[in-house]
Short mmCIF file of C-alpha atoms and ligand atoms in Angstrom, two decimals:
data_model
loop_
_atom_site.label_atom_id
_atom_site.label_comp_id
_atom_site.label_asym_id
_atom_site.label_seq_id
_atom_site.Cartn_x
_atom_site.Cartn_y
_atom_site.Cartn_z
CA MET A 1 -24.84 -10.38 2.97
CA GLU A 2 -25.72 -11.54 -0.50
CA PHE A 3 -23.65 -8.79 -2.10
CA ARG A 4 -20.62 -9.74 -0.19
CA LYS A 5 -20.94 -13.28 -1.47
CA PHE A 6 -20.98 -12.05 -5.08
CA PHE A 7 -17.83 -10.07 -4.64
CA LEU A 8 -15.95 -12.77 -2.85
CA LYS A 9 -17.00 -15.24 -5.48
CA ALA A 10 -16.29 -12.90 -8.33
CA ASN A 11 -12.83 -12.02 -7.09
CA ASN A 12 -11.79 -15.58 -6.64
CA GLU A 13 -10.45 -16.10 -10.13
CA LEU A 14 -10.53 -14.84 -13.66
CA GLU A 15 -14.11 -14.86 -14.81
CA GLY A 16 -13.40 -16.47 -18.13
CA GLY A 17 -15.23 -19.63 -17.24
CA SER A 18 -13.88 -22.62 -15.46
CA ILE A 19 -11.73 -23.51 -18.47
CA LEU A 20 -9.29 -21.01 -17.03
CA PRO A 21 -7.38 -22.36 -14.07
CA ARG A 22 -6.70 -20.51 -10.85
CA ALA A 23 -3.26 -19.43 -11.89
CA ARG A 24 -1.39 -16.16 -11.81
CA ARG A 25 -0.77 -16.37 -15.53
CA ILE A 26 -2.70 -17.97 -18.33
CA THR A 27 -1.96 -18.53 -22.00
CA CYS A 28 -4.16 -16.50 -24.31
CA LYS A 29 -5.64 -18.85 -26.86
CA LYS A 30 -5.37 -16.30 -29.62
CA CYS A 31 -1.86 -14.86 -29.26
CA GLN A 32 -0.41 -17.78 -27.28
CA LYS A 33 1.26 -15.33 -24.90
CA GLN A 34 1.44 -15.78 -21.15
CA VAL A 35 -0.65 -13.03 -19.61
CA LEU A 36 -1.09 -12.01 -15.99
CA VAL A 37 -4.60 -12.81 -14.79
CA SER A 38 -4.72 -9.60 -12.79
CA LYS A 39 -3.96 -7.62 -15.94
CA ILE A 40 -6.73 -9.31 -17.88
CA ARG A 41 -9.16 -8.67 -15.08
CA LYS A 42 -8.29 -4.99 -14.97
CA ASN A 43 -8.67 -4.86 -18.75
CA TYR A 44 -12.36 -5.91 -18.79
CA PHE A 45 -11.39 -9.50 -19.55
CA VAL A 46 -9.76 -8.55 -22.82
CA CYS A 47 -6.24 -9.80 -23.54
CA PRO A 48 -3.88 -6.81 -23.04
CA GLU A 49 -1.50 -8.30 -25.61
CA CYS A 50 -3.78 -9.01 -28.56
CA GLY A 51 -7.26 -7.72 -27.72
CA ASN A 52 -8.83 -11.18 -27.61
CA TYR A 53 -12.18 -11.19 -25.78
CA PHE A 54 -12.44 -13.74 -23.00
CA SER A 55 -15.95 -14.88 -22.21
CA VAL A 56 -17.44 -13.30 -19.11
CA ARG A 57 -19.60 -15.14 -16.62
CA CYS A 58 -23.14 -13.80 -16.24
CA ARG A 59 -22.74 -12.55 -12.66
CA ARG A 60 -19.58 -10.67 -13.54
CA ARG A 61 -21.35 -9.22 -16.57
CA ALA A 62 -24.13 -7.81 -14.45
CA LEU A 63 -21.62 -6.36 -12.00
CA MET A 64 -19.52 -4.83 -14.77
CA LEU A 65 -22.52 -2.95 -16.17
CA CYS A 66 -24.23 -1.90 -12.95
CA ASP A 67 -23.11 0.84 -10.63
CA ARG A 68 -21.05 -0.45 -7.72
CA ARG A 69 -23.05 -2.40 -5.16
CA SER A 70 -26.36 -1.62 -6.85
CA PHE A 71 -27.16 -5.04 -8.31
CA ARG A 72 -29.81 -7.12 -6.57
CA GLU A 73 -30.58 -10.54 -8.03
CA LEU A 74 -34.16 -11.62 -8.84
CA TYR A 75 -35.59 -15.11 -9.32
CA GLY A 76 -32.24 -16.66 -8.38
CA GLU A 77 -34.04 -19.54 -6.70
CA LEU A 78 -35.43 -20.97 -9.95
CA GLU A 79 -33.79 -24.18 -11.06
CA SER A 80 -34.27 -26.46 -14.08
CA ARG A 81 -35.79 -29.91 -13.86
CA ASN A 82 -35.62 -32.78 -16.31
CA ILE A 83 -39.24 -32.32 -17.39
CA LEU A 84 -39.20 -34.83 -20.25
CA ASP A 85 -36.99 -37.32 -18.43
CA PHE A 86 -34.55 -36.75 -21.28
CA PRO A 87 -31.55 -39.12 -21.32
CA GLU A 88 -28.39 -37.75 -19.62
CA TYR A 89 -30.00 -34.36 -18.96
CA ASP A 90 -29.75 -34.67 -15.17
CA ASN A 91 -26.02 -35.19 -15.41
CA LYS A 92 -25.62 -32.36 -17.85
CA LEU A 93 -27.51 -29.98 -15.59
CA ALA A 94 -25.35 -30.97 -12.64
CA ALA A 95 -22.18 -30.50 -14.68
CA ALA A 96 -23.39 -27.12 -15.96
CA MET A 97 -24.10 -25.95 -12.41
CA GLU A 98 -20.66 -26.97 -11.33
CA LYS A 99 -18.94 -25.41 -14.31
CA SER A 100 -20.83 -22.12 -14.18
CA ARG A 101 -21.42 -22.01 -10.42
CA GLU A 102 -24.92 -20.83 -11.30
CA LYS A 103 -28.30 -22.51 -10.99
CA GLU A 104 -29.27 -21.61 -14.53
CA GLY A 105 -27.95 -20.09 -17.73
CA VAL A 106 -29.22 -16.60 -17.04
CA ILE A 107 -29.01 -14.19 -14.15
CA CYS A 108 -31.71 -11.54 -13.70
CA GLY A 109 -31.85 -8.59 -11.41
CA GLU A 110 -32.30 -4.95 -10.76
CA GLY A 111 -29.71 -2.25 -10.27
CA THR A 112 -28.68 1.20 -11.37
CA ILE A 113 -26.61 2.12 -14.42
CA GLY A 114 -25.38 5.70 -14.32
CA GLY A 115 -27.75 6.19 -11.41
CA ILE A 116 -30.79 5.08 -13.42
CA ARG A 117 -32.85 2.20 -12.08
CA THR A 118 -32.72 -0.65 -14.61
CA CYS A 119 -33.63 -4.32 -14.93
CA ILE A 120 -30.79 -6.50 -16.15
CA PHE A 121 -30.43 -10.01 -17.48
CA ALA A 122 -27.20 -11.66 -18.56
CA MET A 123 -26.80 -15.12 -20.03
CA ASP A 124 -23.94 -17.51 -19.30
CA ALA A 125 -22.04 -19.48 -21.94
CA ASN A 126 -20.77 -21.88 -19.29
CA PHE A 127 -24.25 -23.20 -18.63
CA MET A 128 -24.93 -25.64 -21.48
CA MET A 129 -23.77 -23.12 -24.08
CA GLY A 130 -26.24 -20.54 -22.77
CA SER A 131 -29.07 -22.64 -24.11
CA MET A 132 -32.64 -21.56 -23.36
CA GLY A 133 -34.85 -23.95 -21.46
CA ALA A 134 -38.02 -23.35 -19.49
CA ILE A 135 -36.30 -21.62 -16.58
CA VAL A 136 -34.20 -19.31 -18.73
CA GLY A 137 -37.40 -18.32 -20.54
CA GLU A 138 -39.32 -17.99 -17.29
CA LYS A 139 -36.72 -15.77 -15.60
CA ILE A 140 -36.41 -13.40 -18.56
CA THR A 141 -40.21 -13.27 -18.96
CA ARG A 142 -40.64 -12.44 -15.27
CA LEU A 143 -38.02 -9.71 -15.58
CA PHE A 144 -39.82 -8.07 -18.50
CA GLU A 145 -43.14 -8.31 -16.64
CA TYR A 146 -41.57 -6.78 -13.54
CA ALA A 147 -39.98 -4.02 -15.63
CA CYS A 148 -43.31 -3.42 -17.37
CA ASP A 149 -45.19 -3.14 -14.07
CA HIS A 150 -42.63 -0.68 -12.69
CA SER A 151 -41.97 1.21 -15.97
CA LEU A 152 -38.30 0.30 -15.93
CA PRO A 153 -35.90 -0.14 -18.84
CA VAL A 154 -34.36 -3.57 -19.50
CA VAL A 155 -30.74 -4.14 -20.43
CA GLY A 156 -30.03 -7.68 -21.65
CA VAL A 157 -26.75 -9.41 -22.45
CA THR A 158 -27.20 -12.44 -24.70
CA VAL A 159 -24.95 -15.40 -25.32
CA SER A 160 -26.60 -18.59 -26.48
CA GLY A 161 -26.43 -21.57 -28.79
CA GLY A 162 -30.23 -21.54 -29.03
CA ALA A 163 -33.12 -23.46 -27.53
CA ARG A 164 -32.20 -26.32 -25.17
CA MET A 165 -33.12 -29.52 -26.96
CA GLN A 166 -33.35 -31.58 -23.77
CA GLU A 167 -36.60 -29.78 -22.98
CA GLY A 168 -38.14 -30.30 -26.42
CA MET A 169 -41.04 -28.10 -27.46
CA ILE A 170 -41.20 -26.48 -24.04
CA SER A 171 -37.87 -24.82 -24.72
CA LEU A 172 -38.83 -23.87 -28.28
CA MET A 173 -41.98 -22.18 -27.01
CA GLN A 174 -39.92 -20.03 -24.63
CA MET A 175 -39.13 -18.00 -27.75
CA SER A 176 -42.84 -17.21 -28.07
CA LYS A 177 -43.26 -16.59 -24.36
CA VAL A 178 -40.36 -14.15 -24.00
CA SER A 179 -41.16 -12.34 -27.27
CA ALA A 180 -44.73 -11.72 -26.07
CA ALA A 181 -43.40 -10.32 -22.78
CA VAL A 182 -40.99 -8.03 -24.65
CA LYS A 183 -43.93 -6.76 -26.73
CA ARG A 184 -46.01 -5.97 -23.64
CA HIS A 185 -43.09 -4.13 -22.08
CA SER A 186 -42.52 -2.20 -25.31
CA ASP A 187 -46.19 -1.31 -25.85
CA LYS A 188 -46.10 0.56 -22.55
CA GLY A 189 -43.32 2.76 -23.91
CA ASN A 190 -40.48 1.11 -22.04
CA LEU A 191 -36.93 0.82 -23.30
CA TYR A 192 -35.10 -2.45 -24.02
CA VAL A 193 -31.40 -2.37 -24.91
CA VAL A 194 -29.75 -5.63 -25.91
CA LEU A 195 -26.02 -6.35 -26.01
CA LEU A 196 -25.20 -9.31 -28.24
CA THR A 197 -22.09 -11.26 -27.25
CA ASN A 198 -20.30 -14.23 -28.74
CA PRO A 199 -22.16 -16.31 -29.78
CA THR A 200 -25.83 -15.32 -30.03
CA THR A 201 -27.48 -17.86 -32.31
CA GLY A 202 -30.50 -20.09 -32.90
CA GLY A 203 -33.69 -19.59 -30.96
CA VAL A 204 -32.33 -16.71 -28.91
CA ASP A 205 -31.24 -14.87 -32.05
CA ALA A 206 -34.70 -15.54 -33.51
CA SER A 207 -36.47 -14.04 -30.51
CA PHE A 208 -35.49 -11.56 -27.79
CA ALA A 209 -31.93 -10.95 -29.06
CA MET A 210 -33.40 -9.32 -32.16
CA LEU A 211 -36.17 -7.37 -30.42
CA GLY A 212 -34.30 -4.53 -28.74
CA ASP A 213 -35.12 -0.88 -29.29
CA ILE A 214 -31.37 -0.44 -29.45
CA THR A 215 -29.11 -3.32 -30.40
CA LEU A 216 -25.45 -3.29 -29.40
CA ALA A 217 -22.87 -5.99 -29.94
CA GLU A 218 -19.39 -6.90 -28.80
CA PRO A 219 -16.64 -6.75 -31.44
CA GLY A 220 -16.33 -9.98 -33.36
CA ALA A 221 -19.35 -11.62 -31.74
CA ARG A 222 -21.04 -14.27 -33.84
CA VAL A 223 -24.67 -13.29 -34.40
CA GLY A 224 -26.93 -15.41 -36.58
CA PHE A 225 -29.76 -17.88 -36.77
CA ALA A 226 -28.25 -20.99 -38.33
CA GLY A 227 -24.93 -22.40 -37.19
CA PRO A 228 -22.07 -21.74 -39.63
CA ARG A 229 -21.23 -25.43 -40.01
CA VAL A 230 -24.84 -26.25 -40.84
CA ILE A 231 -24.86 -23.58 -43.54
CA GLU A 232 -21.53 -24.77 -44.93
CA LYS A 233 -22.82 -28.32 -45.09
CA THR A 234 -26.10 -27.28 -46.71
CA LEU A 235 -24.47 -25.08 -49.34
CA ASN A 236 -21.36 -27.17 -49.74
CA GLN A 237 -19.20 -24.04 -49.89
CA SER A 238 -17.07 -22.14 -47.42
CA LEU A 239 -18.46 -18.97 -45.89
CA PRO A 240 -17.20 -15.46 -46.68
CA LYS A 241 -14.81 -13.85 -44.21
CA GLY A 242 -16.57 -11.98 -41.44
CA PHE A 243 -19.86 -13.75 -42.08
CA GLN A 244 -22.19 -13.59 -39.06
CA ARG A 245 -19.70 -11.43 -37.17
CA ALA A 246 -21.09 -8.38 -35.39
CA GLU A 247 -19.37 -5.91 -37.76
CA ARG A 248 -20.87 -7.61 -40.83
CA VAL A 249 -24.30 -8.00 -39.21
CA MET A 250 -24.17 -4.26 -38.52
CA GLU A 251 -23.44 -3.62 -42.23
CA CYS A 252 -26.49 -5.75 -43.02
CA GLY A 253 -28.58 -3.45 -40.86
CA PHE A 254 -29.35 -5.45 -37.74
CA ILE A 255 -27.07 -3.84 -35.15
CA ASP A 256 -26.93 -0.19 -34.09
CA GLN A 257 -23.38 -0.13 -32.75
CA VAL A 258 -20.49 -2.44 -32.06
CA VAL A 259 -19.18 -1.39 -28.67
CA PRO A 260 -15.84 -2.48 -27.17
CA ARG A 261 -16.07 -3.89 -23.70
CA ASP A 262 -14.42 -0.99 -21.89
CA LYS A 263 -16.99 1.44 -23.37
CA GLN A 264 -20.14 -0.61 -22.77
CA LYS A 265 -21.13 0.81 -19.40
CA GLU A 266 -20.59 4.35 -20.61
CA VAL A 267 -22.69 3.78 -23.77
CA LEU A 268 -25.49 2.22 -21.75
CA GLU A 269 -25.41 5.13 -19.32
CA ARG A 270 -25.81 7.57 -22.21
CA ILE A 271 -28.70 5.63 -23.76
CA LEU A 272 -30.48 5.31 -20.42
CA LYS A 273 -29.95 8.99 -19.63
CA ILE A 274 -31.44 10.15 -22.94
CA HIS A 275 -34.47 7.90 -22.48
CA SER A 276 -35.01 8.93 -18.90
CA ILE A 277 -35.31 12.54 -20.05
CA CYS A 278 -37.51 11.78 -23.08
CA ARG A 279 -40.24 10.21 -21.04
CA MET B 1 -56.09 -42.93 -34.48
CA ILE B 2 -52.97 -43.44 -36.57
CA GLY B 3 -50.68 -41.66 -34.15
CA MET B 4 -51.51 -44.04 -31.31
CA ASN B 5 -50.01 -47.12 -32.94
CA MET B 6 -47.04 -45.55 -34.61
CA GLU B 7 -43.55 -45.24 -33.25
CA ASP B 8 -42.59 -41.60 -32.78
CA TYR B 9 -39.93 -41.77 -35.46
CA GLU B 10 -42.35 -43.39 -37.92
CA ILE B 11 -44.56 -40.36 -37.42
CA VAL B 12 -41.62 -38.09 -38.26
CA LEU B 13 -40.96 -40.08 -41.42
CA SER B 14 -44.62 -40.08 -42.41
CA ALA B 15 -44.79 -36.32 -41.85
CA ARG B 16 -42.08 -36.01 -44.48
CA ALA B 17 -43.34 -38.68 -46.86
CA ASP B 18 -44.05 -38.08 -50.54
CA GLY B 19 -47.67 -37.89 -51.50
CA ARG B 20 -48.82 -36.10 -48.34
CA LEU B 21 -51.28 -33.29 -48.65
CA THR B 22 -49.56 -29.91 -48.78
CA ALA B 23 -50.70 -26.40 -47.91
CA LYS B 24 -52.34 -25.98 -51.34
CA ASP B 25 -54.51 -29.05 -50.76
CA TYR B 26 -55.70 -27.69 -47.43
CA ILE B 27 -56.38 -24.29 -48.97
CA ASN B 28 -58.46 -25.98 -51.69
CA GLY B 29 -60.22 -28.21 -49.18
CA LEU B 30 -60.95 -25.59 -46.53
CA THR B 31 -61.61 -22.38 -48.45
CA THR B 32 -63.53 -21.09 -51.45
CA ASP B 33 -62.75 -18.11 -53.67
CA PHE B 34 -59.08 -18.26 -52.65
CA MET B 35 -56.85 -15.68 -54.22
CA GLU B 36 -53.09 -15.70 -53.77
CA LEU B 37 -51.28 -12.50 -52.78
CA HIS B 38 -47.57 -12.20 -53.41
CA GLY B 39 -44.56 -10.44 -51.96
CA ASP B 40 -43.29 -8.93 -48.73
CA ARG B 41 -43.21 -5.30 -50.07
CA LEU B 42 -39.64 -5.03 -48.85
CA TYR B 43 -37.47 -7.17 -51.05
CA GLY B 44 -39.01 -10.23 -52.67
CA ASP B 45 -41.59 -12.94 -52.96
CA ASP B 46 -40.55 -16.10 -51.15
CA ARG B 47 -42.40 -18.98 -52.79
CA ALA B 48 -41.88 -21.27 -49.80
CA VAL B 49 -44.70 -19.31 -48.22
CA ILE B 50 -48.00 -18.94 -50.00
CA GLY B 51 -50.62 -16.58 -48.74
CA GLY B 52 -53.87 -15.04 -49.74
CA ILE B 53 -57.51 -14.36 -49.00
CA GLY B 54 -60.62 -16.47 -49.32
CA LEU B 55 -63.76 -17.62 -47.58
CA ILE B 56 -64.43 -20.36 -45.06
CA GLN B 57 -68.17 -20.64 -45.50
CA ASP B 58 -69.29 -17.07 -44.71
CA ILE B 59 -66.09 -15.99 -42.93
CA PRO B 60 -63.50 -14.02 -44.92
CA VAL B 61 -60.04 -15.28 -43.93
CA THR B 62 -56.37 -14.73 -44.59
CA VAL B 63 -54.57 -18.01 -45.18
CA ILE B 64 -50.81 -18.40 -44.95
CA GLY B 65 -49.12 -21.71 -45.59
CA ILE B 66 -45.66 -23.14 -46.00
CA GLU B 67 -45.78 -25.08 -49.24
CA LYS B 68 -43.40 -27.94 -49.97
CA GLY B 69 -44.56 -28.84 -53.46
CA LYS B 70 -45.46 -32.30 -54.70
CA ASN B 71 -43.06 -33.11 -57.52
CA THR B 72 -39.49 -32.12 -58.23
CA GLN B 73 -40.42 -29.05 -60.22
CA GLU B 74 -42.82 -27.79 -57.56
CA ARG B 75 -40.39 -28.57 -54.78
CA ILE B 76 -37.72 -26.46 -56.40
CA GLU B 77 -40.23 -23.68 -57.04
CA HIS B 78 -41.19 -23.66 -53.36
CA ASN B 79 -37.64 -24.15 -52.10
CA PHE B 80 -38.64 -27.47 -50.48
CA GLY B 81 -40.78 -25.61 -47.98
CA SER B 82 -37.90 -23.78 -46.32
CA ALA B 83 -38.70 -20.11 -46.00
CA GLY B 84 -36.25 -17.25 -45.81
CA PRO B 85 -36.84 -13.89 -44.12
CA GLU B 86 -38.86 -12.68 -47.13
CA GLY B 87 -41.31 -15.52 -46.56
CA TYR B 88 -41.83 -14.68 -42.91
CA ARG B 89 -42.15 -10.99 -43.75
CA LYS B 90 -44.74 -11.77 -46.42
CA ALA B 91 -46.65 -13.74 -43.80
CA LEU B 92 -46.49 -10.81 -41.39
CA ARG B 93 -47.59 -8.35 -44.06
CA LEU B 94 -50.65 -10.48 -44.76
CA MET B 95 -51.41 -10.83 -41.07
CA LYS B 96 -51.33 -7.06 -40.63
CA GLN B 97 -53.65 -6.77 -43.61
CA ALA B 98 -55.98 -9.31 -41.99
CA GLU B 99 -55.93 -7.22 -38.83
CA LYS B 100 -56.92 -4.10 -40.77
CA PHE B 101 -59.90 -5.85 -42.36
CA LYS B 102 -60.76 -7.74 -39.16
CA ARG B 103 -60.56 -11.21 -40.64
CA PRO B 104 -59.05 -14.19 -38.83
CA VAL B 105 -55.79 -15.81 -39.91
CA LEU B 106 -55.33 -19.48 -40.69
CA CYS B 107 -51.73 -20.72 -40.85
CA LEU B 108 -50.70 -24.05 -42.35
CA VAL B 109 -47.34 -25.16 -41.06
CA ASP B 110 -45.21 -27.73 -42.83
CA THR B 111 -41.47 -27.14 -42.91
CA ALA B 112 -38.31 -29.00 -42.06
CA GLY B 113 -37.02 -25.65 -40.86
CA ALA B 114 -36.26 -22.10 -41.90
CA PHE B 115 -33.87 -21.86 -44.83
CA CYS B 116 -30.16 -22.09 -44.06
CA GLY B 117 -28.08 -19.86 -46.31
CA ILE B 118 -25.84 -16.84 -46.55
CA GLU B 119 -28.53 -14.61 -48.05
CA ALA B 120 -31.15 -15.74 -45.55
CA GLU B 121 -28.78 -14.89 -42.69
CA GLU B 122 -27.73 -11.53 -44.10
CA HIS B 123 -31.33 -10.55 -44.79
CA GLY B 124 -32.11 -11.21 -41.14
CA GLN B 125 -33.61 -14.69 -40.72
CA GLY B 126 -33.44 -14.35 -36.94
CA ARG B 127 -35.00 -10.91 -36.93
CA ALA B 128 -37.79 -12.00 -39.31
CA ILE B 129 -38.80 -14.94 -37.10
CA ALA B 130 -38.52 -12.82 -33.95
CA ASP B 131 -40.69 -10.13 -35.52
CA ASN B 132 -43.45 -12.62 -36.27
CA LEU B 133 -43.51 -13.91 -32.70
CA TYR B 134 -43.49 -10.35 -31.42
CA GLU B 135 -46.21 -8.97 -33.69
CA MET B 136 -48.44 -12.05 -33.66
CA SER B 137 -48.54 -11.87 -29.85
CA THR B 138 -50.76 -8.78 -30.07
CA LEU B 139 -52.45 -9.22 -33.45
CA LYS B 140 -56.05 -8.11 -32.96
CA VAL B 141 -57.66 -10.93 -34.94
CA PRO B 142 -57.89 -14.66 -34.16
CA ILE B 143 -55.05 -16.88 -35.36
CA LEU B 144 -55.43 -20.62 -35.86
CA SER B 145 -52.32 -22.60 -36.82
CA ILE B 146 -52.46 -26.15 -38.10
CA VAL B 147 -49.27 -28.17 -38.32
CA ASN B 148 -50.12 -30.43 -41.21
CA GLY B 149 -46.73 -32.09 -41.67
CA GLU B 150 -43.37 -31.09 -40.29
CA GLY B 151 -43.10 -28.60 -37.47
CA GLY B 152 -39.41 -27.89 -37.86
CA SER B 153 -38.19 -25.69 -35.01
CA GLY B 154 -38.09 -21.87 -35.20
CA GLY B 155 -39.11 -21.83 -38.86
CA ALA B 156 -42.40 -23.52 -37.93
CA LEU B 157 -42.82 -21.59 -34.69
CA ALA B 158 -42.78 -18.31 -36.63
CA LEU B 159 -46.26 -19.15 -37.97
CA SER B 160 -47.50 -20.77 -34.76
CA HIS B 161 -47.88 -17.90 -32.30
CA ALA B 162 -51.60 -18.60 -32.42
CA ASP B 163 -54.72 -18.69 -30.26
CA ARG B 164 -55.04 -22.35 -31.15
CA ILE B 165 -52.39 -24.74 -32.40
CA TRP B 166 -53.73 -27.91 -33.97
CA MET B 167 -51.71 -30.80 -35.32
CA LEU B 168 -52.47 -33.61 -37.69
CA GLU B 169 -52.22 -36.93 -35.85
CA ASP B 170 -49.30 -37.90 -38.08
CA ALA B 171 -47.45 -34.58 -37.89
CA TYR B 172 -44.61 -33.63 -35.55
CA PHE B 173 -43.39 -30.41 -33.94
CA SER B 174 -39.88 -30.30 -32.53
CA VAL B 175 -37.14 -28.03 -31.26
CA VAL B 176 -34.62 -29.94 -33.39
CA SER B 177 -34.81 -32.68 -36.00
CA PRO B 178 -34.32 -36.12 -34.42
CA GLU B 179 -31.36 -36.76 -36.74
CA ASN B 180 -29.57 -33.58 -35.67
CA CYS B 181 -30.39 -34.27 -32.06
CA ALA B 182 -28.93 -37.78 -32.28
CA ASN B 183 -25.89 -36.41 -34.03
CA ILE B 184 -25.26 -33.70 -31.45
CA LEU B 185 -25.88 -35.89 -28.41
CA TRP B 186 -24.56 -39.27 -29.48
CA LYS B 187 -22.64 -38.51 -32.70
CA ASP B 188 -24.86 -41.09 -34.34
CA THR B 189 -27.72 -40.18 -36.69
CA GLY B 190 -28.70 -43.87 -36.55
CA LYS B 191 -30.13 -43.16 -33.11
CA ALA B 192 -32.71 -40.77 -34.55
CA ALA B 193 -35.55 -43.02 -33.38
CA ASP B 194 -34.32 -42.76 -29.78
CA ALA B 195 -34.00 -39.02 -30.15
CA ALA B 196 -37.51 -38.78 -31.60
CA ARG B 197 -38.91 -40.61 -28.58
CA ALA B 198 -36.97 -38.45 -26.12
CA LEU B 199 -37.94 -35.17 -27.77
CA SER B 200 -41.64 -35.76 -27.17
CA LEU B 201 -42.57 -34.36 -30.57
CA THR B 202 -45.77 -36.15 -31.62
CA ALA B 203 -49.20 -34.57 -31.69
CA GLN B 204 -50.46 -36.97 -29.03
CA LYS B 205 -47.61 -36.23 -26.61
CA LEU B 206 -47.76 -32.48 -27.18
CA PHE B 207 -51.51 -32.51 -26.65
CA LYS B 208 -51.10 -34.41 -23.38
CA ALA B 209 -48.50 -31.87 -22.27
CA GLY B 210 -50.96 -29.06 -23.00
CA LEU B 211 -48.70 -27.49 -25.60
CA ILE B 212 -51.14 -27.90 -28.50
CA ASP B 213 -54.91 -27.67 -28.48
CA LYS B 214 -56.18 -30.40 -30.75
CA VAL B 215 -55.10 -33.54 -32.56
CA VAL B 216 -56.66 -33.62 -36.02
CA LYS B 217 -57.61 -36.91 -37.66
CA SER B 218 -55.89 -37.17 -41.03
CA GLY B 219 -57.77 -37.83 -44.24
CA ASP B 220 -60.97 -36.11 -43.15
CA MET B 221 -60.99 -32.75 -44.91
CA LYS B 222 -64.74 -32.26 -44.42
CA GLY B 223 -64.51 -32.83 -40.69
CA LEU B 224 -61.54 -30.48 -40.49
CA ALA B 225 -63.33 -27.79 -42.50
CA SER B 226 -66.26 -27.91 -40.13
CA ASP B 227 -64.01 -27.81 -37.04
CA VAL B 228 -62.02 -24.88 -38.43
CA TYR B 229 -65.21 -22.96 -39.13
CA LYS B 230 -66.55 -23.58 -35.63
CA GLU B 231 -63.26 -22.62 -33.99
CA LEU B 232 -62.86 -19.39 -35.95
CA HIS B 233 -66.47 -18.53 -35.30
CA SER B 234 -66.07 -18.99 -31.58
CA LEU B 235 -62.73 -17.10 -31.42
CA MET B 236 -64.38 -14.21 -33.24
CA GLN B 237 -66.90 -13.87 -30.41
CA LYS B 238 -64.15 -12.83 -28.01
CA SER B 239 -63.39 -9.18 -27.37
CA THR B 240 -60.05 -8.04 -28.75
CA GLU B 241 -58.75 -7.54 -25.23
CA ASN B 242 -59.70 -11.05 -24.12
CA LEU B 243 -58.34 -12.54 -27.30
CA ILE B 244 -54.91 -10.97 -26.80
CA ASP B 245 -54.85 -11.64 -23.05
CA ASP B 246 -55.77 -15.29 -23.55
CA ARG B 247 -53.12 -15.63 -26.24
CA TYR B 248 -50.56 -14.14 -23.87
CA ARG B 249 -51.53 -16.61 -21.14
CA ARG B 250 -51.50 -19.50 -23.60
CA PHE B 251 -47.74 -19.10 -24.06
CA ARG B 252 -47.02 -17.58 -20.65
CA LYS B 253 -47.80 -20.83 -18.87
CA VAL B 254 -45.50 -22.98 -21.00
CA GLY B 255 -42.78 -24.59 -18.94
CA TYR B 256 -43.65 -23.28 -15.54
ZN1 LIG C 1 -3.97 -12.54 -26.48
#
C-alpha cells in the first residue's frame, strides 16, 4: 500500500521541487530552452538540451538508486518540533512540509541496490535548504545504528546548507551525534558510501558528508564548509573559477569520483558487489 | 553568578571582549611543566591552535587550546583564533599521542569560528572537523573541554566532542553568530540581541537544557584547577569501554 503511494506521488510531476509547475513543458534555467517534462524525467532529471542538473527530491532519489519496488521507508513518522520556541520556526516548518511534501529534510530506509541489501538516506533541498536539525540527525543516526546491528552497508545522498539555526546548539550537536554513529558502524567493518550533491556545505560537510569510505559526487556540485559569499566577504576578493565544485574538490583530494546521474546506480552496484564479496 | 544578570547578547560581547583570559592563561593557571608541541605532521603548524603536554598536579595531560592572542601582534600570529584544517589536524595528532600514552586531554575552546578562506577550504576544512568528531568519539582517554570564551559553531565543536563540556559563565556556544543569524533571518544585524536570545547560547541555558555539564565561575583559576583535577581523576577511574559508551550516549541523547 505504502509503495503504491510513493509511485503515485512520484509520478505526479517533475521531481525538481515545487518551483517547477505541473506543466508539460518547463523552461530550463540554464539554457532557457523549453523542454518537455517527460523528457527530463526520462533523462534522470538532467536537461536533455544542455545537461543542467535539476534538483531531485529525496524520495525520488531513493527510488532512483534502489532496485524497483525494493525501498521500504524507516522512521518516516518522526517530525520536527520548535524546541526552542524560535521565532517564525513553526511557520517555516509548515511551509517546508508543504513545499517538499515530506515531514523532514531527510528520508531513510532500506532496500536493495543491484540485489544487495542496503540502508539508504537521502536529504531534500526543498526542506529548509536541507538543513540539519534534531530529527534529521536522529533519523540518520538511527539508520547507522540499524545498519550496524544488521551488518548492512549505508548509501547516503547529501544536500544541505548546514546545521538548522532555529534549533540552536541541539542542531550543531547533531554533527557530533551522527559522526559517532558513523564511527561505530565503520568500526564493525561496515561500508558507507556517500554521494555529495549540490550543495553540500556547512555542518553536514563538516560531519557525515566527509566520513564515507568511498565519496562520490554529482558533476558541478558545490562541496565546502564555508559559504562562498562569506569567504568572498572575508577575503574581499572574488573566488577562482570552479572553487568548491566537485571536480575541483576531487583535485584537492576529497572525492573519489564524480559520477554523472545516469551512471550512479551502476557505480553503486559495483561498489556494493565488490564489498559484499570481500567480507 | 555573572551570567544570571546579563542579557544574552551582553554575554556574547563579553566573551569577545579585549582583556579576557586566553588559552595561554588557562594553560599557565591549570598546568605545570607545560611544553608546547608544534605541527600536524602533514602540512603545517597552525598557530591558532596551541597544544602540548604538562602536568595537572600528578596527572600528565595533553592540553589543546584555541588561542586568540592579546594584542595586535599576538592576534595576527594566532590568526585571531580561527583555525584552519592544519590546526584541527594538529589537535587530532596530539589527541592520538595522548591516547598512546594514556593521558587525558584538556581542550580550551575560544573561537569565533573555523577560518574562512580558499586555502582552508581546499585543504579540507570540512573533512578536518569531521575527522575530529569521528576520532574523538572513540578516543580511549578522557576528554574534558572548557569553552572559555567564544564557542563559534563547527570550529568550536571540533574540539568539544568530550566526556564533559564545561563553559565559563560568561562564555557562549552557538550554531551561528547572533549577527549572522539576524542577518539571515531578518536582514538586520541590528537585531543580533534578539537572535542571541532566541539561539539559547549562554552557559546557563545550555546547562539547563542538559547540553553542557558545568557552568564555571569566571575569575577563579584556583577553584577551576581543583575542579579540573577532580574531574579528570574521576573520569580516569572508568574502564575504557564505559568511557567510550558513556561518551556515545552523551551525544546520542541530544535532541531526542
Ligand atoms: Zn537546459
